[in-house]
Tab-separated table of C-alpha atoms in Angstrom:
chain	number	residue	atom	x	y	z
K	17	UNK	CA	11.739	12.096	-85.119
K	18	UNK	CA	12.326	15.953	-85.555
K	19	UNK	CA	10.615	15.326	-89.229
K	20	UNK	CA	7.472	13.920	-87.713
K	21	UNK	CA	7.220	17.118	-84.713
K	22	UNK	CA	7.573	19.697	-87.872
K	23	UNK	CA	5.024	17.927	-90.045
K	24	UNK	CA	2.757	17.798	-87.357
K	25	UNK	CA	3.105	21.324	-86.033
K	26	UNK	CA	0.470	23.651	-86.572
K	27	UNK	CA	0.521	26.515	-89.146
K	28	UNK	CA	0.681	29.124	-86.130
K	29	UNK	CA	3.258	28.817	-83.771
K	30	UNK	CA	3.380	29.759	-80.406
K	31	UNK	CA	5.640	32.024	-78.730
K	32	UNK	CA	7.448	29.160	-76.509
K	33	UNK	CA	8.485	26.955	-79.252
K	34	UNK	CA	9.186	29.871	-81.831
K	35	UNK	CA	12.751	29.415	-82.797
K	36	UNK	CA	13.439	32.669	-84.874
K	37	UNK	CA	15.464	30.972	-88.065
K	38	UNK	CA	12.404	32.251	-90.241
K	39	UNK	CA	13.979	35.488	-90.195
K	40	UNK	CA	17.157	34.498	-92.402
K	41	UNK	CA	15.525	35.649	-95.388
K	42	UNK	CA	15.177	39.022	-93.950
K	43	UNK	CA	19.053	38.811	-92.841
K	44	UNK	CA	20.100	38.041	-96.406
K	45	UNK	CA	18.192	40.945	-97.505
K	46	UNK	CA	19.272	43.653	-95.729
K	47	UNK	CA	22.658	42.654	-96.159
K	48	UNK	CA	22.136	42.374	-99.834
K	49	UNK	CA	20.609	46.024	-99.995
K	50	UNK	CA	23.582	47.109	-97.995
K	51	UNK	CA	25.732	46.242	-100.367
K	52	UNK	CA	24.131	46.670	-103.385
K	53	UNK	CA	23.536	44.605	-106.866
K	54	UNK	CA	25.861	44.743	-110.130
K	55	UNK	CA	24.622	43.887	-113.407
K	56	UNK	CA	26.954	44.315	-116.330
K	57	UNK	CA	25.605	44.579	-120.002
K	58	UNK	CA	26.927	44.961	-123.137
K	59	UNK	CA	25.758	46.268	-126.584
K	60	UNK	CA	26.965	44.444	-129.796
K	61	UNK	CA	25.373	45.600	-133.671
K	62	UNK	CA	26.095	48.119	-136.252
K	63	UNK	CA	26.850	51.359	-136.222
K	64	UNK	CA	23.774	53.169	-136.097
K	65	UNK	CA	20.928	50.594	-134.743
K	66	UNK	CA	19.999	52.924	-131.631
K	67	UNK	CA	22.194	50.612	-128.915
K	68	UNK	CA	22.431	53.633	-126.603
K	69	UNK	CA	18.522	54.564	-127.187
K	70	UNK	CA	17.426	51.912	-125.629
K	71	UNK	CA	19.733	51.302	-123.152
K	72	UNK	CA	18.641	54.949	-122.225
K	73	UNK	CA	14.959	53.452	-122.385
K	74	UNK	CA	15.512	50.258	-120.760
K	75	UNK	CA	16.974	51.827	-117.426
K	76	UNK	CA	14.615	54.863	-118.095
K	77	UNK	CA	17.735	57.556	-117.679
K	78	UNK	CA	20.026	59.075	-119.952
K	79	UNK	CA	23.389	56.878	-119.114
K	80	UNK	CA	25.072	56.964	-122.837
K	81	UNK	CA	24.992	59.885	-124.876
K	82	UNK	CA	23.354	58.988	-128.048
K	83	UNK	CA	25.492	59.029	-131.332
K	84	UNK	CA	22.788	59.410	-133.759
K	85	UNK	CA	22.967	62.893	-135.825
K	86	UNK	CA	21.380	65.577	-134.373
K	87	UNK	CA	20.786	67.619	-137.732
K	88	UNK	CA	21.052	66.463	-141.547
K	89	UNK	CA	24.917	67.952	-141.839
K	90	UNK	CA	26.208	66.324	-138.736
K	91	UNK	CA	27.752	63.271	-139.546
K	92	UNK	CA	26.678	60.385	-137.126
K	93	UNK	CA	29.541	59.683	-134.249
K	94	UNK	CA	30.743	55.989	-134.030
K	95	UNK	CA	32.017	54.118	-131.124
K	96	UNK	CA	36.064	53.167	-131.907
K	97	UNK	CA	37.184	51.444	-129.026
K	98	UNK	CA	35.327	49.068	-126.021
K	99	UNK	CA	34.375	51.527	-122.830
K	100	UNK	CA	32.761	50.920	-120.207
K	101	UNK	CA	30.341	52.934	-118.401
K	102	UNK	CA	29.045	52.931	-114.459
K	103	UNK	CA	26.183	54.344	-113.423
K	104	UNK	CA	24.396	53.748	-109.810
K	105	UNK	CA	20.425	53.452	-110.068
K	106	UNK	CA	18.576	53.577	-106.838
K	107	UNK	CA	14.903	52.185	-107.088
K	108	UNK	CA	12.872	51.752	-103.879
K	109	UNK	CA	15.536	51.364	-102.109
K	110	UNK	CA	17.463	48.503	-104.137
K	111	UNK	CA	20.940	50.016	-105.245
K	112	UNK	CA	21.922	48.590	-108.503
K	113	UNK	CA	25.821	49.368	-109.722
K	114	UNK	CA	24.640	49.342	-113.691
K	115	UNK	CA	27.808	48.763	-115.907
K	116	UNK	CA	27.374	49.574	-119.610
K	117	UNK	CA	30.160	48.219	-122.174
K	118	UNK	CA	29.488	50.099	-125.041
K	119	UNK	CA	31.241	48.090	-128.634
K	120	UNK	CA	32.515	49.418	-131.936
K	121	UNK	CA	30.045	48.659	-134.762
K	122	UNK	CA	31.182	45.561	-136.416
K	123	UNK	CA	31.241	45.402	-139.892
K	124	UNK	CA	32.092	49.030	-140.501
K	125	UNK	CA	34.946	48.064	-142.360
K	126	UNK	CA	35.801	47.247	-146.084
K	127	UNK	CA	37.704	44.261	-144.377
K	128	UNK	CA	35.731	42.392	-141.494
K	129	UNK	CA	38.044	39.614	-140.876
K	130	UNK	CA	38.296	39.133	-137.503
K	131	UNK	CA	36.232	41.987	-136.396
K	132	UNK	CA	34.487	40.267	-133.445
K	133	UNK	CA	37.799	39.109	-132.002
K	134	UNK	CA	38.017	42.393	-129.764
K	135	UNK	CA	34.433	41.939	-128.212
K	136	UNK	CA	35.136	38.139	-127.965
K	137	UNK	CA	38.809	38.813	-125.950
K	138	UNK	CA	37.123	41.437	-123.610
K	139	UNK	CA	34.080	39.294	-122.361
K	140	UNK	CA	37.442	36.478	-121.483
K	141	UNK	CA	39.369	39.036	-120.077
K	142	UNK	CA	36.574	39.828	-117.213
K	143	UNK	CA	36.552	36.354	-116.728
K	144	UNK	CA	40.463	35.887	-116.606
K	145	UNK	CA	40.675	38.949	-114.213
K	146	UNK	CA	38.122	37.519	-111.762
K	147	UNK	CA	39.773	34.463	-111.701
K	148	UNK	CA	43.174	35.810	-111.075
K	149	UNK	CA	41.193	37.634	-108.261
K	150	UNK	CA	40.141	34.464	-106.760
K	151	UNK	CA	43.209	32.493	-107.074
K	152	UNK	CA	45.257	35.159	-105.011
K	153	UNK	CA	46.111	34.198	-101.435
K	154	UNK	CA	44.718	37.271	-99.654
K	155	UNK	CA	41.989	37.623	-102.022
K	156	UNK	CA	39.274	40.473	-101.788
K	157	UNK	CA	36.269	38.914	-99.488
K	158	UNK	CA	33.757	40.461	-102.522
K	159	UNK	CA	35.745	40.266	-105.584
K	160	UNK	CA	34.365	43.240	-107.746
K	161	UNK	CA	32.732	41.539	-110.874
K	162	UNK	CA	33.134	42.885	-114.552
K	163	UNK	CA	31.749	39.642	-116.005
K	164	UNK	CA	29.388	40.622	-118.941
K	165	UNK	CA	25.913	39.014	-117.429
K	166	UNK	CA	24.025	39.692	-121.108
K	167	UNK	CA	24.835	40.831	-124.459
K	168	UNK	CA	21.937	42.633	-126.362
K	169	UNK	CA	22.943	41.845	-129.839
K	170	UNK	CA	21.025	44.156	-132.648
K	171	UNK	CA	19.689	42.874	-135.459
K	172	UNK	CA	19.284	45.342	-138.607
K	173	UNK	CA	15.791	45.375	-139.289
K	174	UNK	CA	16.726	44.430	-142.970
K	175	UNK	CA	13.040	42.282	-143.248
K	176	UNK	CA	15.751	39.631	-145.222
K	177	UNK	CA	17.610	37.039	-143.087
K	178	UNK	CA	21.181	37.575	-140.718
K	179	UNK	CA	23.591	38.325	-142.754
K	180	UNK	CA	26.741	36.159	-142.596
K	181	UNK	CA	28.395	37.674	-140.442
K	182	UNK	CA	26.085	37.860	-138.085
K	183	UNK	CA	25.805	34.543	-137.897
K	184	UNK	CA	29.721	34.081	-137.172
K	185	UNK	CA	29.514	37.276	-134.541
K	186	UNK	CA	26.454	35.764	-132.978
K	187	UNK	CA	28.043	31.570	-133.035
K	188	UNK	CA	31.384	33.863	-131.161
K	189	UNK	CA	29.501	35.527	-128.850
K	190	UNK	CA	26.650	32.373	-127.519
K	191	UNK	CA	30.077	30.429	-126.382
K	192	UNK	CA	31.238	32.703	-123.777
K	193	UNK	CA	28.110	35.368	-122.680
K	194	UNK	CA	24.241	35.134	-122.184
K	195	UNK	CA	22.976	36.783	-125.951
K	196	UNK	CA	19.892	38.148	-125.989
K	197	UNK	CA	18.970	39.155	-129.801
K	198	UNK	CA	16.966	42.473	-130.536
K	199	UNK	CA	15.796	43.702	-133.891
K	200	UNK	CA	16.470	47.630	-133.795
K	201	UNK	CA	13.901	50.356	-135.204
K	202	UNK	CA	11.685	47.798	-135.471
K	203	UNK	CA	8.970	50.499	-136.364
K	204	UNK	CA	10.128	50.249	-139.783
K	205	UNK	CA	8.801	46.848	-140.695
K	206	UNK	CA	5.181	46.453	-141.080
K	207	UNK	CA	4.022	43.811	-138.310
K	208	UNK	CA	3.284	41.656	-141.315
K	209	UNK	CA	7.044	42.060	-142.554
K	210	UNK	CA	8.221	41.729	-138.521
K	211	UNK	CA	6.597	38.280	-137.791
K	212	UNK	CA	7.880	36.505	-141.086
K	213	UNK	CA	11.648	38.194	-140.496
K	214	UNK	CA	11.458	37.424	-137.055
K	215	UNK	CA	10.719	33.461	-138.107
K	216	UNK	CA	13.577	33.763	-140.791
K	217	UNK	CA	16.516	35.014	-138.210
K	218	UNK	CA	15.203	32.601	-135.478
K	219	UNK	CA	15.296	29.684	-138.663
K	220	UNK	CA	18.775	30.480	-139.056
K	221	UNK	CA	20.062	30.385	-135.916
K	222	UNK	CA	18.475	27.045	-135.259
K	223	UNK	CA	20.192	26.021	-138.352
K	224	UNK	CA	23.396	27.326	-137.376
K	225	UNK	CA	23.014	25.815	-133.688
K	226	UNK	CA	23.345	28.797	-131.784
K	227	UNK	CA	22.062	28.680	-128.794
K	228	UNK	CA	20.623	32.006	-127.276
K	229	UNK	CA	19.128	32.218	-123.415
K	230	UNK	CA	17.212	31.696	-121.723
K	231	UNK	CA	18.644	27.985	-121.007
K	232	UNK	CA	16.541	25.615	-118.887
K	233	UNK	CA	18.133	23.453	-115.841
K	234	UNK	CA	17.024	21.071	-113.569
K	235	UNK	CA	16.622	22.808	-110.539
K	236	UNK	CA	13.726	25.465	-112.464
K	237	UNK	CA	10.034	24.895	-111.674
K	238	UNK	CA	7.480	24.504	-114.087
K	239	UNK	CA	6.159	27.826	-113.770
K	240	UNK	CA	9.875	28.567	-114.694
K	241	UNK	CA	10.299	26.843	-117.361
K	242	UNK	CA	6.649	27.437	-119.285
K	243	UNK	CA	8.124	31.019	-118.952
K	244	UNK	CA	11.417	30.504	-120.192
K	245	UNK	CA	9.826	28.485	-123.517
K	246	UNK	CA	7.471	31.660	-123.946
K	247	UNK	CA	10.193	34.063	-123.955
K	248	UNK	CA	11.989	31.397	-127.158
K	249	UNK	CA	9.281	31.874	-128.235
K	250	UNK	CA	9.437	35.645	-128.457
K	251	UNK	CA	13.154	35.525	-129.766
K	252	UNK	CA	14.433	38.114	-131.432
K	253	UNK	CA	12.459	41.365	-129.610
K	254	UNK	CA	11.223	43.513	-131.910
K	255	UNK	CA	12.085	46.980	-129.565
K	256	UNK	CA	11.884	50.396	-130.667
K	257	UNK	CA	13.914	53.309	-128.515
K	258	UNK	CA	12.969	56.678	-127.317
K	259	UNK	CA	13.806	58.846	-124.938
K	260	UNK	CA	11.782	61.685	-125.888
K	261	UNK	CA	7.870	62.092	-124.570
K	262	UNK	CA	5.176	62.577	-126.731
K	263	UNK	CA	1.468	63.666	-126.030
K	264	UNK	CA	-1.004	60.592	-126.564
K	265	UNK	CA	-4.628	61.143	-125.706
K	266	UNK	CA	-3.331	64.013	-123.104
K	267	UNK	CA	-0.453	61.965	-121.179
K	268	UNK	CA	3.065	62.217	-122.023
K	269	UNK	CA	4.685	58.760	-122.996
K	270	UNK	CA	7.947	57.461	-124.535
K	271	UNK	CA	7.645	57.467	-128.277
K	272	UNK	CA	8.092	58.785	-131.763
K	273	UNK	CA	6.188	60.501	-133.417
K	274	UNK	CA	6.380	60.094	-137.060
K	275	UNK	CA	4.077	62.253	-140.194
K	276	UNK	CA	1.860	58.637	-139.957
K	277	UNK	CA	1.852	58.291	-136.222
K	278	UNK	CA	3.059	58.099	-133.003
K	279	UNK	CA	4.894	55.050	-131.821
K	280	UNK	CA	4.296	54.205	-127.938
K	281	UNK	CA	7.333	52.360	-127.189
K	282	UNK	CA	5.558	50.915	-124.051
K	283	UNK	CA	2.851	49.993	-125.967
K	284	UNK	CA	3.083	46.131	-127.157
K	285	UNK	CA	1.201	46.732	-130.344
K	286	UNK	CA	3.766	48.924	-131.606
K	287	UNK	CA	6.354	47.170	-130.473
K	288	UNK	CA	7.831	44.405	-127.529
K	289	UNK	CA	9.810	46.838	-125.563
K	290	UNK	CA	8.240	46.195	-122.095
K	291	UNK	CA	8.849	42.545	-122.675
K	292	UNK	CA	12.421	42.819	-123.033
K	293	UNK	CA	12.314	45.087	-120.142
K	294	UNK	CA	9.996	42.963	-118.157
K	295	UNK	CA	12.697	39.858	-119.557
K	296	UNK	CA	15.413	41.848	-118.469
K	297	UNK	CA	14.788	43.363	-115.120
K	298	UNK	CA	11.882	41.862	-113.343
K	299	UNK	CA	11.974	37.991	-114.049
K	300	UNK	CA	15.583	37.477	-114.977
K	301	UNK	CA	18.039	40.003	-114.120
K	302	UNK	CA	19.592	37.772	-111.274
K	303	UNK	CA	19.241	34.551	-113.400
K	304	UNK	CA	21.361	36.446	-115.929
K	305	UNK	CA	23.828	37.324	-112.985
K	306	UNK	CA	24.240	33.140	-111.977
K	307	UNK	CA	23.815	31.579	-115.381
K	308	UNK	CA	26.676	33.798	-116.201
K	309	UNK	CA	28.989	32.870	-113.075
K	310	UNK	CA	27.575	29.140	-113.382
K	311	UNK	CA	27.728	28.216	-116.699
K	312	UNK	CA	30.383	30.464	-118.681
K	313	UNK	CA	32.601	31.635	-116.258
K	314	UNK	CA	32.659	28.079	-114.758
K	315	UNK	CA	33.789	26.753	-118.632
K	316	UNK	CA	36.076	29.520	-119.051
K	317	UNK	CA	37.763	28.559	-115.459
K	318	UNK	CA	38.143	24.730	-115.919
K	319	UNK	CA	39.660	25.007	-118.938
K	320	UNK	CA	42.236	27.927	-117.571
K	321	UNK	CA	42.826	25.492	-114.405
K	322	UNK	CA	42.850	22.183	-116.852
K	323	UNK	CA	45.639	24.200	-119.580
K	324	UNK	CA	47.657	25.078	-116.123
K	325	UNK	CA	47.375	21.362	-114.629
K	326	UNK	CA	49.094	20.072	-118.419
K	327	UNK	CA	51.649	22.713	-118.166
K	328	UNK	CA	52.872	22.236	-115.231
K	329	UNK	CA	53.072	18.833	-115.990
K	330	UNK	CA	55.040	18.948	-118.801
K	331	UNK	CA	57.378	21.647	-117.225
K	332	UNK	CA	58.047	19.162	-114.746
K	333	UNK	CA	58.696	16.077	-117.150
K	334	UNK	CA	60.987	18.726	-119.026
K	335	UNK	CA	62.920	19.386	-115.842
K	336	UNK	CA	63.355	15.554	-114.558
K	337	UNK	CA	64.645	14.527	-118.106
K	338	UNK	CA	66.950	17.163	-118.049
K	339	UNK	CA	68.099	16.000	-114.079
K	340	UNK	CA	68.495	12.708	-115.032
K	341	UNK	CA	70.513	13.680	-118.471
């Protein structure tokens, strides 16, 4: 019966019957603003593939110091150890906590056994943490989240294939974060060379069954998913990082400039920067957020709570045959 009076309602509704439950949306919104958004993001590739560039870019501030060499005798700095950075952006009034994880170059090393295993064991410990959080008794009504939402993982623009260890880094990393793959300096491929490497590392990983997101689900809409099989599509972004401005036909842009050229990193006939912004921040940023407490953290728990369940299990089996003996 109420189904039938809403149906037939007219678009415009008058003051007597106006109910006011319309307004939720607003509700959730100013709450949400109140207490602000966190996105957490972390950089995996080799030393020296620009990861703090174009994080710089992406957020359009200077949030990592770069470790590139500033003059020819300066040797180039390298990230050791896993850190994490916070920064607060404020845009139009939308507070975003930003949280950069910053990762030692893998495959540095004469001896690269096992060199992931540091990046892999931090992305579980967020995940361990937050569920220790939420199994307390007088737990924290919002548990402060360090789960890594997306992993840019940088490609060396080689114009070859992955190398092998890539493959094993990237196969490590797909089964417990969102990866998102990038192919750095991407200015230094012809677009000729780009397309057919771009086709070779996207072969391989289909070969190697690694899945990257975006990842479709039931609930998305068409319009959803036709966007989501676009940005496949567009797998791995061919970015290009700058920070500095340069002068093109009298306005000041982000680019290099080069004795050839100028590359307009905002330009997507140089290169697909504002795509993987545009990927990043505007269409996905909160899918990122929920695929990553939905689908991974949701794994990682059930198998925590599942490993518990047998233990205690067998502890008790242990302690009634030792009763009864």
């Amino acid at each position: 019966m109420a189904a039938s009076m809403v149906s037939s309602q007219p678009e415009e509704i008058s003051a007597a019957s106006y109910v006011g439950f319309d307004s939720i949306t607003r509700q959730i919104e100013h709450k949400l603003l109140k207490r602000g958004f966190q996105f957490n993001v972390m950089v995996v590739g080799q030393t020296g593939l620009g990861k703090s560039t174009l994080i710089n870019t992406l957020f359009a501030s200077h949030l990592i110091d770069s470790k590139g060499r500033v003059d020819i005798d300066t040797q180039p700095k390298q990230t050791t150890e896993i850190h994490a950075l916070s920064h607060v952006i404020v845009e139009n009034g939308v507070r975003l906590k930003l949280n950069i994880i910053d990762t030692p170059g893998y495959g540095d090393s004469v001896n690269n056994e096992g060199c992931w295993d540091p990046i892999v064991k931090y992305i579980k410990d967020q995940h361990s943490a937050y569920l220790r959080k939420e199994l307390t008794a007088m737990r924290d009504r919002f548990i402060p989240d360090t789960r890594i939402h997306c992993c840019l993982f940088f490609i060396n623009p080689t114009g070859h294939t992955l190398k092998p260890i890539d493959i094993v880094v990237l196969k490590k990393l797909a089964e417990v974060v969102n990866v998102v793959p990038v192919i750095a300096k991407s200015d230094s491929l012809t677009l000729e060379e780009r397309a057919i490497f771009k086709q070779r590392v996207m072969a391989e990983l289909q070969f190697n069954q690694i899945r990257l997101y975006p990842f479709d689900a039931d609930e998305l809409d068409e319009e959803e998913l036709t966007l989501n099989e676009r940005i496949r599509e567009m797998l791995p972004f061919a970015i290009v990082g700058s920070e500095r401005s340069v002068i093109i036909d009298g306005k000041p842009v982000r680019g290099r400039k080069n004795r050839w050229g100028v590359i307009n990193v905002e330009d997507e006939k140089h290169c697909e920067f504002i795509y993987l912004r545009n990927f990043l921040t505007r269409t996905h940023l909160q899918d990122l957020i929920e695929t990553t407490a939905q689908i991974h953290y949701e794994s990682f728990r059930s198998k925590q709570l599942l490993a518990l369940k047998e233990s205690s299990a067998k502890n008790q089996q242990a302690s009634a045959a030792t009763a009864s003996a």
